[in-house]
């Protein structure tokens, strides 16, 4: 078997495992929940997420998991938004202060 087909088989097996966990969600262990979070945030491609989202057996768990862990704003997200808003406000103030009257 070639390396590419082995890698594809591994990706498919991992996605099937994630779908099985989502089918049982929220009745998963903390380790399984951590695995799901890591998979969605780091391992999964857009195609993987779309395939999982379109699986009717995993759909209920997928929606609940996503609402609880993926779509929520984190403190890091809020911090980034505040920094962005502060930079924009400072640039606007500089532009207004430097504009001739």
mmCIF file with all atom_site columns, C-alpha atoms in Angstrom:
data_model
loop_
_atom_site.group_PDB
_atom_site.id
_atom_site.type_symbol
_atom_site.label_atom_id
_atom_site.label_alt_id
_atom_site.label_comp_id
_atom_site.label_asym_id
_atom_site.label_entity_id
_atom_site.label_seq_id
_atom_site.pdbx_PDB_ins_code
_atom_site.Cartn_x
_atom_site.Cartn_y
_atom_site.Cartn_z
_atom_site.occupancy
_atom_site.B_iso_or_equiv
_atom_site.pdbx_formal_charge
_atom_site.auth_seq_id
_atom_site.auth_comp_id
_atom_site.auth_asym_id
_atom_site.auth_atom_id
_atom_site.pdbx_PDB_model_num
ATOM 1   C CA . UNK A 1 1   ? 0.000   0.000  0.000  1.00 0.00 ? 1   UNK A CA 1
ATOM 2   C CA . UNK A 1 2   ? 1.336   3.461  -0.827 1.00 0.00 ? 2   UNK A CA 1
ATOM 3   C CA . UNK A 1 3   ? 1.942   6.166  1.736  1.00 0.00 ? 3   UNK A CA 1
ATOM 4   C CA . UNK A 1 4   ? -0.842  8.372  0.374  1.00 0.00 ? 4   UNK A CA 1
ATOM 5   C CA . UNK A 1 5   ? -3.471  5.642  0.635  1.00 0.00 ? 5   UNK A CA 1
ATOM 6   C CA . UNK A 1 6   ? -2.265  4.799  4.143  1.00 0.00 ? 6   UNK A CA 1
ATOM 7   C CA . UNK A 1 7   ? -2.547  8.462  5.139  1.00 0.00 ? 7   UNK A CA 1
ATOM 8   C CA . UNK A 1 8   ? -6.007  8.719  3.592  1.00 0.00 ? 8   UNK A CA 1
ATOM 9   C CA . UNK A 1 9   ? -7.087  5.593  5.455  1.00 0.00 ? 9   UNK A CA 1
ATOM 10  C CA . UNK A 1 10  ? -5.817  7.058  8.719  1.00 0.00 ? 10  UNK A CA 1
ATOM 11  C CA . UNK A 1 11  ? -7.712  10.313 8.114  1.00 0.00 ? 11  UNK A CA 1
ATOM 12  C CA . UNK A 1 12  ? -10.887 8.383  7.285  1.00 0.00 ? 12  UNK A CA 1
ATOM 13  C CA . UNK A 1 13  ? -10.529 6.222  10.405 1.00 0.00 ? 13  UNK A CA 1
ATOM 14  C CA . UNK A 1 14  ? -9.988  9.281  12.593 1.00 0.00 ? 14  UNK A CA 1
ATOM 15  C CA . UNK A 1 15  ? -13.038 11.008 11.096 1.00 0.00 ? 15  UNK A CA 1
ATOM 16  C CA . UNK A 1 16  ? -15.144 7.864  11.658 1.00 0.00 ? 16  UNK A CA 1
ATOM 17  C CA . UNK A 1 17  ? -13.998 7.841  15.298 1.00 0.00 ? 17  UNK A CA 1
ATOM 18  C CA . UNK A 1 18  ? -14.974 11.510 15.683 1.00 0.00 ? 18  UNK A CA 1
ATOM 19  C CA . UNK A 1 19  ? -18.381 10.802 14.123 1.00 0.00 ? 19  UNK A CA 1
ATOM 20  C CA . UNK A 1 20  ? -18.919 7.925  16.562 1.00 0.00 ? 20  UNK A CA 1
ATOM 21  C CA . UNK A 1 21  ? -18.049 10.189 19.498 1.00 0.00 ? 21  UNK A CA 1
ATOM 22  C CA . UNK A 1 22  ? -20.386 12.886 18.224 1.00 0.00 ? 22  UNK A CA 1
ATOM 23  C CA . UNK A 1 23  ? -23.175 10.335 17.865 1.00 0.00 ? 23  UNK A CA 1
ATOM 24  C CA . UNK A 1 24  ? -22.810 9.653  21.596 1.00 0.00 ? 24  UNK A CA 1
ATOM 25  C CA . UNK A 1 25  ? -22.317 13.307 22.574 1.00 0.00 ? 25  UNK A CA 1
ATOM 26  C CA . UNK A 1 26  ? -22.781 14.621 25.298 1.00 0.00 ? 26  UNK A CA 1
ATOM 27  C CA . UNK A 1 27  ? -22.221 11.195 26.882 1.00 0.00 ? 27  UNK A CA 1
ATOM 28  C CA . UNK A 1 28  ? -18.465 11.227 26.266 1.00 0.00 ? 28  UNK A CA 1
ATOM 29  C CA . UNK A 1 29  ? -15.562 11.210 28.719 1.00 0.00 ? 29  UNK A CA 1
ATOM 30  C CA . UNK A 1 30  ? -13.460 14.330 29.338 1.00 0.00 ? 30  UNK A CA 1
ATOM 31  C CA . UNK A 1 31  ? -10.615 12.711 27.355 1.00 0.00 ? 31  UNK A CA 1
ATOM 32  C CA . UNK A 1 32  ? -12.946 12.089 24.422 1.00 0.00 ? 32  UNK A CA 1
ATOM 33  C CA . UNK A 1 33  ? -14.212 15.669 24.641 1.00 0.00 ? 33  UNK A CA 1
ATOM 34  C CA . UNK A 1 34  ? -10.598 16.905 24.540 1.00 0.00 ? 34  UNK A CA 1
ATOM 35  C CA . UNK A 1 35  ? -9.967  14.702 21.512 1.00 0.00 ? 35  UNK A CA 1
ATOM 36  C CA . UNK A 1 36  ? -12.967 16.240 19.745 1.00 0.00 ? 36  UNK A CA 1
ATOM 37  C CA . UNK A 1 37  ? -11.822 19.786 20.537 1.00 0.00 ? 37  UNK A CA 1
ATOM 38  C CA . UNK A 1 38  ? -8.287  19.082 19.308 1.00 0.00 ? 38  UNK A CA 1
ATOM 39  C CA . UNK A 1 39  ? -9.582  17.424 16.156 1.00 0.00 ? 39  UNK A CA 1
ATOM 40  C CA . UNK A 1 40  ? -11.877 20.322 15.231 1.00 0.00 ? 40  UNK A CA 1
ATOM 41  C CA . UNK A 1 41  ? -9.380  23.062 16.106 1.00 0.00 ? 41  UNK A CA 1
ATOM 42  C CA . UNK A 1 42  ? -6.232  21.509 14.720 1.00 0.00 ? 42  UNK A CA 1
ATOM 43  C CA . UNK A 1 43  ? -6.508  18.325 12.707 1.00 0.00 ? 43  UNK A CA 1
ATOM 44  C CA . UNK A 1 44  ? -9.697  18.537 10.680 1.00 0.00 ? 44  UNK A CA 1
ATOM 45  C CA . UNK A 1 45  ? -9.721  19.979 7.200  1.00 0.00 ? 45  UNK A CA 1
ATOM 46  C CA . UNK A 1 46  ? -12.707 21.894 5.887  1.00 0.00 ? 46  UNK A CA 1
ATOM 47  C CA . UNK A 1 47  ? -13.736 18.786 3.976  1.00 0.00 ? 47  UNK A CA 1
ATOM 48  C CA . UNK A 1 48  ? -13.543 16.658 7.154  1.00 0.00 ? 48  UNK A CA 1
ATOM 49  C CA . UNK A 1 49  ? -15.784 19.101 9.025  1.00 0.00 ? 49  UNK A CA 1
ATOM 50  C CA . UNK A 1 50  ? -18.258 19.203 6.132  1.00 0.00 ? 50  UNK A CA 1
ATOM 51  C CA . UNK A 1 51  ? -18.382 15.409 5.957  1.00 0.00 ? 51  UNK A CA 1
ATOM 52  C CA . UNK A 1 52  ? -18.989 15.136 9.705  1.00 0.00 ? 52  UNK A CA 1
ATOM 53  C CA . UNK A 1 53  ? -21.617 17.898 9.626  1.00 0.00 ? 53  UNK A CA 1
ATOM 54  C CA . UNK A 1 54  ? -23.484 16.163 6.827  1.00 0.00 ? 54  UNK A CA 1
ATOM 55  C CA . UNK A 1 55  ? -23.590 12.792 8.587  1.00 0.00 ? 55  UNK A CA 1
ATOM 56  C CA . UNK A 1 56  ? -27.188 12.398 9.846  1.00 0.00 ? 56  UNK A CA 1
ATOM 57  C CA . UNK A 1 57  ? -26.136 9.999  12.614 1.00 0.00 ? 57  UNK A CA 1
ATOM 58  C CA . UNK A 1 58  ? -23.737 12.550 14.125 1.00 0.00 ? 58  UNK A CA 1
ATOM 59  C CA . UNK A 1 59  ? -25.773 15.676 13.415 1.00 0.00 ? 59  UNK A CA 1
ATOM 60  C CA . UNK A 1 60  ? -27.443 16.113 16.833 1.00 0.00 ? 60  UNK A CA 1
ATOM 61  C CA . UNK A 1 61  ? -24.171 15.662 18.715 1.00 0.00 ? 61  UNK A CA 1
ATOM 62  C CA . UNK A 1 62  ? -22.275 17.772 16.182 1.00 0.00 ? 62  UNK A CA 1
ATOM 63  C CA . UNK A 1 63  ? -24.634 20.714 16.654 1.00 0.00 ? 63  UNK A CA 1
ATOM 64  C CA . UNK A 1 64  ? -24.520 20.486 20.454 1.00 0.00 ? 64  UNK A CA 1
ATOM 65  C CA . UNK A 1 65  ? -20.733 20.079 20.551 1.00 0.00 ? 65  UNK A CA 1
ATOM 66  C CA . UNK A 1 66  ? -20.175 22.936 18.146 1.00 0.00 ? 66  UNK A CA 1
ATOM 67  C CA . UNK A 1 67  ? -22.453 25.270 20.132 1.00 0.00 ? 67  UNK A CA 1
ATOM 68  C CA . UNK A 1 68  ? -20.683 24.433 23.385 1.00 0.00 ? 68  UNK A CA 1
ATOM 69  C CA . UNK A 1 69  ? -17.047 24.329 22.280 1.00 0.00 ? 69  UNK A CA 1
ATOM 70  C CA . UNK A 1 70  ? -16.370 25.702 18.813 1.00 0.00 ? 70  UNK A CA 1
ATOM 71  C CA . UNK A 1 71  ? -18.703 28.647 18.201 1.00 0.00 ? 71  UNK A CA 1
ATOM 72  C CA . UNK A 1 72  ? -18.314 30.269 21.615 1.00 0.00 ? 72  UNK A CA 1
ATOM 73  C CA . UNK A 1 73  ? -16.241 33.418 22.078 1.00 0.00 ? 73  UNK A CA 1
ATOM 74  C CA . UNK A 1 74  ? -13.211 32.838 24.286 1.00 0.00 ? 74  UNK A CA 1
ATOM 75  C CA . UNK A 1 75  ? -11.351 35.368 26.423 1.00 0.00 ? 75  UNK A CA 1
ATOM 76  C CA . UNK A 1 76  ? -8.662  35.344 23.740 1.00 0.00 ? 76  UNK A CA 1
ATOM 77  C CA . UNK A 1 77  ? -11.248 36.290 21.086 1.00 0.00 ? 77  UNK A CA 1
ATOM 78  C CA . UNK A 1 78  ? -12.590 39.143 23.215 1.00 0.00 ? 78  UNK A CA 1
ATOM 79  C CA . UNK A 1 79  ? -9.037  40.368 23.893 1.00 0.00 ? 79  UNK A CA 1
ATOM 80  C CA . UNK A 1 80  ? -8.241  40.416 20.186 1.00 0.00 ? 80  UNK A CA 1
ATOM 81  C CA . UNK A 1 81  ? -11.439 42.358 19.477 1.00 0.00 ? 81  UNK A CA 1
ATOM 82  C CA . UNK A 1 82  ? -10.579 44.920 22.158 1.00 0.00 ? 82  UNK A CA 1
ATOM 83  C CA . UNK A 1 83  ? -7.055  45.380 20.804 1.00 0.00 ? 83  UNK A CA 1
ATOM 84  C CA . UNK A 1 84  ? -8.428  45.801 17.287 1.00 0.00 ? 84  UNK A CA 1
ATOM 85  C CA . UNK A 1 85  ? -11.000 48.360 18.464 1.00 0.00 ? 85  UNK A CA 1
ATOM 86  C CA . UNK A 1 86  ? -8.317  50.288 20.379 1.00 0.00 ? 86  UNK A CA 1
ATOM 87  C CA . UNK A 1 87  ? -6.039  50.423 17.324 1.00 0.00 ? 87  UNK A CA 1
ATOM 88  C CA . UNK A 1 88  ? -8.876  51.626 15.095 1.00 0.00 ? 88  UNK A CA 1
ATOM 89  C CA . UNK A 1 89  ? -9.893  54.258 17.657 1.00 0.00 ? 89  UNK A CA 1
ATOM 90  C CA . UNK A 1 90  ? -6.302  55.483 17.955 1.00 0.00 ? 90  UNK A CA 1
ATOM 91  C CA . UNK A 1 91  ? -5.967  55.733 14.165 1.00 0.00 ? 91  UNK A CA 1
ATOM 92  C CA . UNK A 1 92  ? -9.225  57.656 13.904 1.00 0.00 ? 92  UNK A CA 1
ATOM 93  C CA . UNK A 1 93  ? -8.111  60.058 16.656 1.00 0.00 ? 93  UNK A CA 1
ATOM 94  C CA . UNK A 1 94  ? -4.774  60.578 14.913 1.00 0.00 ? 94  UNK A CA 1
ATOM 95  C CA . UNK A 1 95  ? -6.514  61.221 11.608 1.00 0.00 ? 95  UNK A CA 1
ATOM 96  C CA . UNK A 1 96  ? -8.951  63.678 13.165 1.00 0.00 ? 96  UNK A CA 1
ATOM 97  C CA . UNK A 1 97  ? -6.251  65.466 15.180 1.00 0.00 ? 97  UNK A CA 1
ATOM 98  C CA . UNK A 1 98  ? -4.016  65.804 12.144 1.00 0.00 ? 98  UNK A CA 1
ATOM 99  C CA . UNK A 1 99  ? -6.735  67.007 9.786  1.00 0.00 ? 99  UNK A CA 1
ATOM 100 C CA . UNK A 1 100 ? -6.640  70.729 8.925  1.00 0.00 ? 100 UNK A CA 1
ATOM 101 C CA . UNK A 1 101 ? -9.644  72.750 9.946  1.00 0.00 ? 101 UNK A CA 1
#
